[in-house]
Amino acid sequence: MKIKPAKNKLLFEGADWNFETLARIYDGVAEIGLGELGLDIYRPRIEVITSEQMLDAYASTGMPLFYRHWSFGKQFVRNETLYRKGWQGLAYEIVINSNPCVVYLLEENTATMQTLVLAHAAFGHNHFFKNNYVFQQWTDADGILDYLAFAKNYIAECEDRYGVSEVERVLDAAHALQNQGIHRYPGKRTIDLRSEEKRERERREHGERLFNDLWRTVPEQGKKTKKRSERDRRRALLGLPEENILYFLEKTSPRLKPWQREVIRIVRHIAQYFYPQRQTKMMNEGCATYTHYEIMQRLVDRGQITEGAYFEFLHSHTNVVAQPNFDDRRYYGLNPYALGFAMMKDVERICVSPQAEDRQWFPDIAGNGDPMGTLKDIWANYRDESFVSQFLSPHVIRKLGLFLVVDDYKEKDLSVDAIHNERGYARVRRALARHYDVARHDPDIQIVDVDLEGDRRLELRHHIVDGVTLDEDDTERVLQHLANLWGYEVYLIETAGEGEPATKHHAEPVHPFV
Amino acid sequence: MHIIDRRRDASGKSLGNRQRFIRRARALVRHAVREASKDRKITDTGRGGEVTVPADGVREPSLRRAAKGGMREYLLPGNKNYIEGDTIERPPSGGGAGGASANGEGEDEFRFVLSDDEFIDLFLEDLELPDLAKRQVMGEEKSQPRRAGYRSSGPPSQLSVPRTMRNSLSRRIALRRPKPDEIAALEDRLKELEDAGADEDEILSLRAELERQGLRARAIPFIDPVDVRYRRYESVPKPVAQAVMFCLMDVSGSMDEHLKDLAKRFFSLLYLFLSRRYRYVEVVFIRHTHEAKEVDEETFFHSRETGGTVVSTALEEMIRVQADRFPANAWNIYAAQASDGDNLPIDNEKTVALLKTVILPLCQYYAYIEVGREPEERRRGGEPPSTLWRAYDLIQSPQIPMAMRKVRDRRDIYPVFRELFERKSHAASTGA
C-alpha cells in the first residue's frame, strides 16, 4: 500500500496528544465511521481518565456510578494487585451502553491507540449497542445512568436507615441469585389498535381460506372436563413455574420489608441490563474489531495517519485477534475478538468474492457485493448463538482448525467427535452455537410450587441437561440465602425428568429477614 | 466534539467498596496481617503490603453447573492431526482440554495489597496504652485558630453570607425599603385607575407615590458595604499530647546481633504504636555497658561496645536526659528496656531503687523485655531467672506501671507486645 506524504492531512504525528488532537482524531474517525461506513451511533461522551480511575471503574463493572458493596471492593483489590504486580494490563477503554454513550479513554494511550480505541468503542461498540435487537429489547440506554444514580442513592439511604450490615445481607443474598433474576422472554406488549385490527383481519382471512364445511359434520367428542387440582389452581395464581427467582421473591415473599423488595428489584434490574452483554460478547467484540480495522485501513489509505502509526496499530490489532491453539500454553478458551473478527471478515469475503462452497452454504448473501449492508443486518438481528449457527462458514472452521471433543463421564477417554472436514462442518457449527448459548450455560432452575396458605415451603426444580448437576457447595450456600429471603423452608430437586433419579437439596432459614 | 477531562476528578471512588470488603473480611485480614508481619523487616513494620486470605471467607456463591461430571463438549482451535473418532486420554482432573469455558472460580486463596494505614490499623487493633486517660499529660501549647464571631473586614473567602444577608434584611426593614411586590401592587393599582379613567388627583398622587418609592428603592441598596460581615478567627493556644519514648538497651558483649534484632523489633512496634496515639513522638536511644550514653539510632543498633554491664548507668542517663529536655508535666514518658538479663550483682540494688523512686513515678509505662536464645541453644533445662529479672520481679505489683516479658524468638515479639498492650477492662499488668 502506498501512503502519500500529505502532512496537512495527518490527524496527528508522534505518540503525544492533547485535547485538540483528540478532537481532530475524533472528527477524522467520525468522517469515515459515519460518512463512509454509515454507522448509526448514540452521541458519544468521551472522557479521559487515569489508570487509577480505570481501576475504580473496573470495580463497578465499568459503570460510572454504582451502589456500594464489598464484592466490588474485592474485585477492586484483586485487580489492583494484579495491575501493580504487572500481571495484568489495563483496558485501553471502557464503553457503556448508555445514551449518550460514555467512552472512557485511558490517558496513557498513545495517539495511535486513542485513534484505534475511538474507532473501536465510540463507533464499533456504540453502533452495536444502538442497533442490536437484544440490547433494544432488554436495555434502556436512555435511562440506565439515571437508574444507577437512583439505585446508588437508594441503597445509601437504606444503609443510613437500617445499617450497613442489614443492607449487605440483602445484597449478598440477592447477588447470589442474580443469574436467576433475568426475564429471558419479553412480556406481552400492549398492542395498539391498528395492529390489533390487522391481526384480527389476517386471522379471519386465514380462517376463510381454510374454511371447509365438512368439519361441521365431524361428530364432536364429549369435551373432557379436566378438573383442575388445588395444586394447579394455586400454581396458576402465582404464575408458577417461574424461573426468575428474584422477581418471584420481590412479588411474593411473605416476610420481606418494602425496602428489601426494592433492593432485590435493583439487583434484578441491573442483572437484566447486563444480560445482553453476555449473549453478544463475541459479536460485540467482533463488530468493534471489524469497525476499527476498517476505519484504520481507510485512514491509512487517505494518508491521515503515518506509516509508523499504522505499524503500531497493526501490532496492537494482531495481539487482540490472536487465537492461540489448544495446545499452546497461552490458550485460554476461544478468543471472542479473534472469532468475531474472523467471521465478520469472512462474511465480507463471501459477499465480495465467494467460492463455490460459499454459494452452496450461503446462497442468500454470497456475491451480493454489499458487505457493509449485510454486516449491519447481522449486527442488528443476531446474537452470538444465532450468528454462529447461521454464518460460521467452512472456511473459518478450516482456518481456525476447529474440532469438537466430547467428554462423557461414563467413558474412559475423551473422543474427537468432529473435525474441520466435510462430515464435521455442520456438527462443529452446531456445537459452537450451543457453546455460545447463554441459556444453556445457566442451569435451568424454576420455582415450581409453594403453598402460601399451608407450610409455605418453596419448591424448586433443576432440570438436568447432559447429566451436569449443580455445584454442590455453592448450591447449599445459595439455598441458604434463598431460605433467608423467603423466610421458610426451601427445597431444590435436581432431576433429568420424570422417573429419573433425583437429588434433593434443602435449606431452612437460620437468620431470616424480618 | 467535546471531550471531558476526568483526570483531575478525585479517584478512589472505590474506597467505600474497599472498606466494606476489608470490614467483611476483617477477621481473616487481621489474621493475615499478623501472619504477614512475622516475616517482615523492621523498617517495613509500618508499611502496607500484600496479604493473603483464604478465598472461602469472601466467596460469592451462585447457582452454577458443577465443574465435573455429565456430558460436555469442548470446541478447540488449532487441530493438527486428530481425525474423527480419535480418542484422547482424559487429562488428570480439571485443566487440560477443559478450556472452553474457563470462568469457573478455581481460586483457593485471595491476595491483595493493603495500604499503610489499613495495615497498621488492623495490626494495632484492640491495643491500648495503659492508663492513657488517667495520666495523659498535655505538652507544649500550639496555637490553633478558633471561630470567634464576625468582623467587618476580611478576605473574600471568609465572607459569611448568612450574617451579611441578615444585616442587609434588617437594614432594609429599618429604612423601609419598598419591596418589589409593593411597587408592583402600586403599578397595578395605577394601571387599574388609569384604565378606569378615575379621578385625576388620585392618579397624580399615586404617580408621585410610585416615584417616591422607586427613588427609595434605588437610594437604599439591597446590600450595602455596612452589611458585609466576615468570619473572624482567634488563635487559641491548645496543648498537644506528646510523648517521648526512651529505648534502653544493653550493648555489652553478651548481646549479639540476634538479641539486638529482637530488641529492635520490640522498639519498632512500640514506636509505631505510640506514633498512632500521639501527634508528636520523640525517641531517645540510650545504650549502656558499664557506662551509658545517649546515641543516635544507627549507633544504637549497629555499633558494638565491650565492657561490663551496669544497668543503673542507663537509668541515670535517662533521668538526666528527661530532666534536661522532657519535663514530666509536658511529656508523656514511656520507656522500654531490652537486655539479656545480665547485670553486675552489686548494681541490682541501685537499679531497683532508681527505678522505683525516680523513674516509675515519672513514666506512663515501663516495659522490660528480656531477650534470650532459642530454647535448643540453652544448655540448662529449667533455666533460672536472670539477675535482672529477679531484681525487677521484686518490685512488681499491680499498682505500678511496669511490665516485663521474656522473648526468645522473632515470632514471640508480636504476641508479647499484644499481651502488654491488650485492651483490658481492668488494667492489671503484672509480670509473667
PDB file of N, CA and C in Angstrom, chain A residues 116-182:
ATOM      1  N   LEU A 116      -7.375   4.203  17.533  1.00  0.00           N
ATOM      2  CA  LEU A 116      -7.887   2.841  17.476  1.00  0.00           C
ATOM      3  C   LEU A 116      -9.055   2.667  18.448  1.00  0.00           C
ATOM      4  N   VAL A 117      -8.866   3.176  19.650  1.00  0.00           N
ATOM      5  CA  VAL A 117      -9.847   2.968  20.694  1.00  0.00           C
ATOM      6  C   VAL A 117     -11.141   3.732  20.392  1.00  0.00           C
ATOM      7  N   LEU A 118     -10.988   4.940  19.842  1.00  0.00           N
ATOM      8  CA  LEU A 118     -12.189   5.686  19.473  1.00  0.00           C
ATOM      9  C   LEU A 118     -12.961   4.944  18.391  1.00  0.00           C
ATOM     10  N   ALA A 119     -12.230   4.423  17.407  1.00  0.00           N
ATOM     11  CA  ALA A 119     -12.906   3.692  16.336  1.00  0.00           C
ATOM     12  C   ALA A 119     -13.585   2.445  16.888  1.00  0.00           C
ATOM     13  N   HIS A 120     -12.879   1.784  17.814  1.00  0.00           N
ATOM     14  CA  HIS A 120     -13.358   0.523  18.376  1.00  0.00           C
ATOM     15  C   HIS A 120     -14.597   0.748  19.254  1.00  0.00           C
ATOM     16  N   ALA A 121     -14.461   1.672  20.200  1.00  0.00           N
ATOM     17  CA  ALA A 121     -15.514   1.821  21.210  1.00  0.00           C
ATOM     18  C   ALA A 121     -16.590   2.821  20.797  1.00  0.00           C
ATOM     19  N   ALA A 122     -16.145   4.018  20.431  1.00  0.00           N
ATOM     20  CA  ALA A 122     -17.136   5.074  20.183  1.00  0.00           C
ATOM     21  C   ALA A 122     -17.935   4.792  18.913  1.00  0.00           C
ATOM     22  N   PHE A 123     -17.371   3.972  18.010  1.00  0.00           N
ATOM     23  CA  PHE A 123     -18.121   3.656  16.799  1.00  0.00           C
ATOM     24  C   PHE A 123     -18.564   2.193  16.750  1.00  0.00           C
ATOM     25  N   GLY A 124     -17.599   1.257  16.933  1.00  0.00           N
ATOM     26  CA  GLY A 124     -17.953  -0.166  16.836  1.00  0.00           C
ATOM     27  C   GLY A 124     -18.967  -0.590  17.875  1.00  0.00           C
ATOM     28  N   HIS A 125     -18.547  -0.535  19.141  1.00  0.00           N
ATOM     29  CA  HIS A 125     -19.448  -0.965  20.215  1.00  0.00           C
ATOM     30  C   HIS A 125     -20.721  -0.123  20.230  1.00  0.00           C
ATOM     31  N   ASN A 126     -20.531   1.166  20.052  1.00  0.00           N
ATOM     32  CA  ASN A 126     -21.658   2.080  20.109  1.00  0.00           C
ATOM     33  C   ASN A 126     -22.725   1.722  19.073  1.00  0.00           C
ATOM     34  N   HIS A 127     -22.276   1.428  17.851  1.00  0.00           N
ATOM     35  CA  HIS A 127     -23.225   1.029  16.811  1.00  0.00           C
ATOM     36  C   HIS A 127     -23.950  -0.246  17.222  1.00  0.00           C
ATOM     37  N   PHE A 128     -23.192  -1.161  17.771  1.00  0.00           N
ATOM     38  CA  PHE A 128     -23.782  -2.437  18.157  1.00  0.00           C
ATOM     39  C   PHE A 128     -24.825  -2.237  19.258  1.00  0.00           C
ATOM     40  N   PHE A 129     -24.465  -1.434  20.264  1.00  0.00           N
ATOM     41  CA  PHE A 129     -25.412  -1.175  21.356  1.00  0.00           C
ATOM     42  C   PHE A 129     -26.710  -0.577  20.823  1.00  0.00           C
ATOM     43  N   LYS A 130     -26.554   0.348  19.899  1.00  0.00           N
ATOM     44  CA  LYS A 130     -27.750   1.071  19.468  1.00  0.00           C
ATOM     45  C   LYS A 130     -28.636   0.226  18.565  1.00  0.00           C
ATOM     46  N   ASN A 131     -28.015  -0.692  17.803  1.00  0.00           N
ATOM     47  CA  ASN A 131     -28.797  -1.371  16.774  1.00  0.00           C
ATOM     48  C   ASN A 131     -29.174  -2.810  17.065  1.00  0.00           C
ATOM     49  N   ASN A 132     -28.399  -3.474  17.952  1.00  0.00           N
ATOM     50  CA  ASN A 132     -28.678  -4.896  18.120  1.00  0.00           C
ATOM     51  C   ASN A 132     -29.998  -5.121  18.852  1.00  0.00           C
ATOM     52  N   TYR A 133     -30.717  -6.139  18.412  1.00  0.00           N
ATOM     53  CA  TYR A 133     -32.076  -6.307  18.939  1.00  0.00           C
ATOM     54  C   TYR A 133     -32.108  -6.706  20.403  1.00  0.00           C
ATOM     55  N   VAL A 134     -31.108  -7.486  20.875  1.00  0.00           N
ATOM     56  CA  VAL A 134     -31.184  -7.867  22.292  1.00  0.00           C
ATOM     57  C   VAL A 134     -31.001  -6.654  23.192  1.00  0.00           C
ATOM     58  N   PHE A 135     -30.147  -5.730  22.775  1.00  0.00           N
ATOM     59  CA  PHE A 135     -29.978  -4.516  23.574  1.00  0.00           C
ATOM     60  C   PHE A 135     -31.241  -3.668  23.521  1.00  0.00           C
ATOM     61  N   GLN A 136     -31.818  -3.587  22.323  1.00  0.00           N
ATOM     62  CA  GLN A 136     -33.041  -2.799  22.201  1.00  0.00           C
ATOM     63  C   GLN A 136     -34.153  -3.381  23.047  1.00  0.00           C
ATOM     64  N   GLN A 137     -34.189  -4.727  23.050  1.00  0.00           N
ATOM     65  CA  GLN A 137     -35.284  -5.376  23.743  1.00  0.00           C
ATOM     66  C   GLN A 137     -35.141  -5.273  25.264  1.00  0.00           C
ATOM     67  N   TRP A 138     -33.901  -5.413  25.746  1.00  0.00           N
ATOM     68  CA  TRP A 138     -33.706  -5.602  27.179  1.00  0.00           C
ATOM     69  C   TRP A 138     -33.148  -4.416  27.930  1.00  0.00           C
ATOM     70  N   THR A 139     -32.518  -3.494  27.229  1.00  0.00           N
ATOM     71  CA  THR A 139     -31.890  -2.423  27.984  1.00  0.00           C
ATOM     72  C   THR A 139     -32.462  -1.087  27.566  1.00  0.00           C
ATOM     73  N   ASP A 140     -32.376  -0.168  28.495  1.00  0.00           N
ATOM     74  CA  ASP A 140     -32.873   1.169  28.231  1.00  0.00           C
ATOM     75  C   ASP A 140     -31.677   2.108  28.327  1.00  0.00           C
ATOM     76  N   ALA A 141     -31.047   2.352  27.173  1.00  0.00           N
ATOM     77  CA  ALA A 141     -29.817   3.135  27.179  1.00  0.00           C
ATOM     78  C   ALA A 141     -30.063   4.557  27.672  1.00  0.00           C
ATOM     79  N   ASP A 142     -31.242   5.080  27.437  1.00  0.00           N
ATOM     80  CA  ASP A 142     -31.516   6.458  27.868  1.00  0.00           C
ATOM     81  C   ASP A 142     -31.588   6.564  29.381  1.00  0.00           C
ATOM     82  N   GLY A 143     -32.081   5.493  30.001  1.00  0.00           N
ATOM     83  CA  GLY A 143     -32.398   5.617  31.415  1.00  0.00           C
ATOM     84  C   GLY A 143     -31.375   5.028  32.359  1.00  0.00           C
ATOM     85  N   ILE A 144     -30.398   4.278  31.812  1.00  0.00           N
ATOM     86  CA  ILE A 144     -29.572   3.476  32.715  1.00  0.00           C
ATOM     87  C   ILE A 144     -28.769   4.323  33.691  1.00  0.00           C
ATOM     88  N   LEU A 145     -28.218   5.441  33.233  1.00  0.00           N
ATOM     89  CA  LEU A 145     -27.386   6.247  34.140  1.00  0.00           C
ATOM     90  C   LEU A 145     -28.237   6.827  35.267  1.00  0.00           C
ATOM     91  N   ASP A 146     -29.432   7.262  34.922  1.00  0.00           N
ATOM     92  CA  ASP A 146     -30.329   7.773  35.958  1.00  0.00           C
ATOM     93  C   ASP A 146     -30.729   6.667  36.914  1.00  0.00           C
ATOM     94  N   TYR A 147     -30.973   5.490  36.353  1.00  0.00           N
ATOM     95  CA  TYR A 147     -31.381   4.388  37.217  1.00  0.00           C
ATOM     96  C   TYR A 147     -30.268   4.023  38.186  1.00  0.00           C
ATOM     97  N   LEU A 148     -29.028   4.009  37.680  1.00  0.00           N
ATOM     98  CA  LEU A 148     -27.906   3.680  38.555  1.00  0.00           C
ATOM     99  C   LEU A 148     -27.756   4.730  39.647  1.00  0.00           C
ATOM    100  N   ALA A 149     -27.990   5.989  39.288  1.00  0.00           N
ATOM    101  CA  ALA A 149     -27.910   7.048  40.295  1.00  0.00           C
ATOM    102  C   ALA A 149     -28.987   6.829  41.350  1.00  0.00           C
ATOM    103  N   PHE A 150     -30.178   6.473  40.895  1.00  0.00           N
ATOM    104  CA  PHE A 150     -31.252   6.177  41.836  1.00  0.00           C
ATOM    105  C   PHE A 150     -30.853   5.011  42.736  1.00  0.00           C
ATOM    106  N   ALA A 151     -30.343   3.940  42.115  1.00  0.00           N
ATOM    107  CA  ALA A 151     -30.001   2.740  42.880  1.00  0.00           C
ATOM    108  C   ALA A 151     -28.954   3.058  43.925  1.00  0.00           C
ATOM    109  N   LYS A 152     -27.964   3.839  43.524  1.00  0.00           N
ATOM    110  CA  LYS A 152     -26.888   4.176  44.448  1.00  0.00           C
ATOM    111  C   LYS A 152     -27.430   4.962  45.645  1.00  0.00           C
ATOM    112  N   ASN A 153     -28.248   5.959  45.349  1.00  0.00           N
ATOM    113  CA  ASN A 153     -28.792   6.766  46.437  1.00  0.00           C
ATOM    114  C   ASN A 153     -29.719   5.950  47.316  1.00  0.00           C
ATOM    115  N   TYR A 154     -30.531   5.127  46.667  1.00  0.00           N
ATOM    116  CA  TYR A 154     -31.499   4.357  47.437  1.00  0.00           C
ATOM    117  C   TYR A 154     -30.784   3.440  48.419  1.00  0.00           C
ATOM    118  N   ILE A 155     -29.749   2.768  47.914  1.00  0.00           N
ATOM    119  CA  ILE A 155     -29.056   1.821  48.784  1.00  0.00           C
ATOM    120  C   ILE A 155     -28.277   2.564  49.865  1.00  0.00           C
ATOM    121  N   ALA A 156     -27.726   3.726  49.510  1.00  0.00           N
ATOM    122  CA  ALA A 156     -27.033   4.517  50.538  1.00  0.00           C
ATOM    123  C   ALA A 156     -28.019   4.961  51.619  1.00  0.00           C
ATOM    124  N   GLU A 157     -29.225   5.342  51.196  1.00  0.00           N
ATOM    125  CA  GLU A 157     -30.236   5.745  52.175  1.00  0.00           C
ATOM    126  C   GLU A 157     -30.627   4.585  53.081  1.00  0.00           C
ATOM    127  N   CYS A 158     -30.787   3.419  52.469  1.00  0.00           N
ATOM    128  CA  CYS A 158     -31.120   2.230  53.256  1.00  0.00           C
ATOM    129  C   CYS A 158     -30.020   1.960  54.273  1.00  0.00           C
ATOM    130  N   GLU A 159     -28.763   2.149  53.832  1.00  0.00           N
ATOM    131  CA  GLU A 159     -27.661   1.899  54.753  1.00  0.00           C
ATOM    132  C   GLU A 159     -27.723   2.859  55.936  1.00  0.00           C
ATOM    133  N   ASP A 160     -28.070   4.110  55.651  1.00  0.00           N
ATOM    134  CA  ASP A 160     -28.190   5.076  56.745  1.00  0.00           C
ATOM    135  C   ASP A 160     -29.312   4.684  57.685  1.00  0.00           C
ATOM    136  N   ARG A 161     -30.388   4.204  57.098  1.00  0.00           N
ATOM    137  CA  ARG A 161     -31.576   3.982  57.906  1.00  0.00           C
ATOM    138  C   ARG A 161     -31.553   2.649  58.635  1.00  0.00           C
ATOM    139  N   TYR A 162     -31.092   1.602  57.958  1.00  0.00           N
ATOM    140  CA  TYR A 162     -31.189   0.270  58.556  1.00  0.00           C
ATOM    141  C   TYR A 162     -29.835  -0.320  58.916  1.00  0.00           C
ATOM    142  N   GLY A 163     -28.767   0.393  58.612  1.00  0.00           N
ATOM    143  CA  GLY A 163     -27.438  -0.115  58.954  1.00  0.00           C
ATOM    144  C   GLY A 163     -26.792  -0.818  57.772  1.00  0.00           C
ATOM    145  N   VAL A 164     -25.477  -0.632  57.670  1.00  0.00           N
ATOM    146  CA  VAL A 164     -24.745  -1.193  56.535  1.00  0.00           C
ATOM    147  C   VAL A 164     -24.870  -2.709  56.493  1.00  0.00           C
ATOM    148  N   SER A 165     -24.795  -3.355  57.658  1.00  0.00           N
ATOM    149  CA  SER A 165     -24.742  -4.812  57.623  1.00  0.00           C
ATOM    150  C   SER A 165     -26.095  -5.403  57.237  1.00  0.00           C
ATOM    151  N   GLU A 166     -27.193  -4.741  57.631  1.00  0.00           N
ATOM    152  CA  GLU A 166     -28.506  -5.247  57.222  1.00  0.00           C
ATOM    153  C   GLU A 166     -28.652  -5.203  55.700  1.00  0.00           C
ATOM    154  N   VAL A 167     -28.258  -4.071  55.118  1.00  0.00           N
ATOM    155  CA  VAL A 167     -28.360  -3.928  53.673  1.00  0.00           C
ATOM    156  C   VAL A 167     -27.429  -4.922  52.986  1.00  0.00           C
ATOM    157  N   GLU A 168     -26.262  -5.087  53.577  1.00  0.00           N
ATOM    158  CA  GLU A 168     -25.292  -6.007  52.989  1.00  0.00           C
ATOM    159  C   GLU A 168     -25.850  -7.429  52.931  1.00  0.00           C
ATOM    160  N   ARG A 169     -26.579  -7.822  53.962  1.00  0.00           N
ATOM    161  CA  ARG A 169     -27.148  -9.177  53.954  1.00  0.00           C
ATOM    162  C   ARG A 169     -28.121  -9.354  52.797  1.00  0.00           C
ATOM    163  N   VAL A 170     -28.952  -8.357  52.590  1.00  0.00           N
ATOM    164  CA  VAL A 170     -29.920  -8.474  51.493  1.00  0.00           C
ATOM    165  C   VAL A 170     -29.167  -8.522  50.161  1.00  0.00           C
ATOM    166  N   LEU A 171     -28.176  -7.644  50.027  1.00  0.00           N
ATOM    167  CA  LEU A 171     -27.434  -7.614  48.765  1.00  0.00           C
ATOM    168  C   LEU A 171     -26.688  -8.923  48.537  1.00  0.00           C
ATOM    169  N   ASP A 172     -26.078  -9.464  49.590  1.00  0.00           N
ATOM    170  CA  ASP A 172     -25.375 -10.748  49.445  1.00  0.00           C
ATOM    171  C   ASP A 172     -26.315 -11.805  48.886  1.00  0.00           C
ATOM    172  N   ALA A 173     -27.492 -11.882  49.515  1.00  0.00           N
ATOM    173  CA  ALA A 173     -28.441 -12.904  49.110  1.00  0.00           C
ATOM    174  C   ALA A 173     -28.920 -12.657  47.681  1.00  0.00           C
ATOM    175  N   ALA A 174     -29.195 -11.395  47.366  1.00  0.00           N
ATOM    176  CA  ALA A 174     -29.686 -11.086  46.029  1.00  0.00           C
ATOM    177  C   ALA A 174     -28.602 -11.333  44.981  1.00  0.00           C
ATOM    178  N   HIS A 175     -27.361 -10.979  45.313  1.00  0.00           N
ATOM    179  CA  HIS A 175     -26.268 -11.225  44.365  1.00  0.00           C
ATOM    180  C   HIS A 175     -26.105 -12.716  44.081  1.00  0.00           C
ATOM    181  N   ALA A 176     -26.286 -13.534  45.114  1.00  0.00           N
ATOM    182  CA  ALA A 176     -26.125 -14.969  44.916  1.00  0.00           C
ATOM    183  C   ALA A 176     -27.142 -15.487  43.903  1.00  0.00           C
ATOM    184  N   LEU A 177     -28.266 -14.803  43.804  1.00  0.00           N
ATOM    185  CA  LEU A 177     -29.324 -15.277  42.913  1.00  0.00           C
ATOM    186  C   LEU A 177     -29.434 -14.446  41.646  1.00  0.00           C
ATOM    187  N   GLN A 178     -28.436 -13.569  41.390  1.00  0.00           N
ATOM    188  CA  GLN A 178     -28.672 -12.614  40.308  1.00  0.00           C
ATOM    189  C   GLN A 178     -28.737 -13.258  38.921  1.00  0.00           C
ATOM    190  N   ASN A 179     -28.092 -14.411  38.766  1.00  0.00           N
ATOM    191  CA  ASN A 179     -28.248 -15.077  37.468  1.00  0.00           C
ATOM    192  C   ASN A 179     -29.635 -15.677  37.312  1.00  0.00           C
ATOM    193  N   GLN A 180     -30.334 -15.804  38.425  1.00  0.00           N
ATOM    194  CA  GLN A 180     -31.721 -16.283  38.363  1.00  0.00           C
ATOM    195  C   GLN A 180     -32.677 -15.102  38.474  1.00  0.00           C
ATOM    196  N   GLY A 181     -32.212 -13.931  38.092  1.00  0.00           N
ATOM    197  CA  GLY A 181     -33.074 -12.748  38.196  1.00  0.00           C
ATOM    198  C   GLY A 181     -33.351 -12.151  36.840  1.00  0.00           C
ATOM    199  N   ILE A 182     -33.387 -12.986  35.823  1.00  0.00           N
ATOM    200  CA  ILE A 182     -33.487 -12.454  34.470  1.00  0.00           C
ATOM    201  C   ILE A 182     -34.750 -12.964  33.788  1.00  0.00           C
TER     202      ILE A 182
END
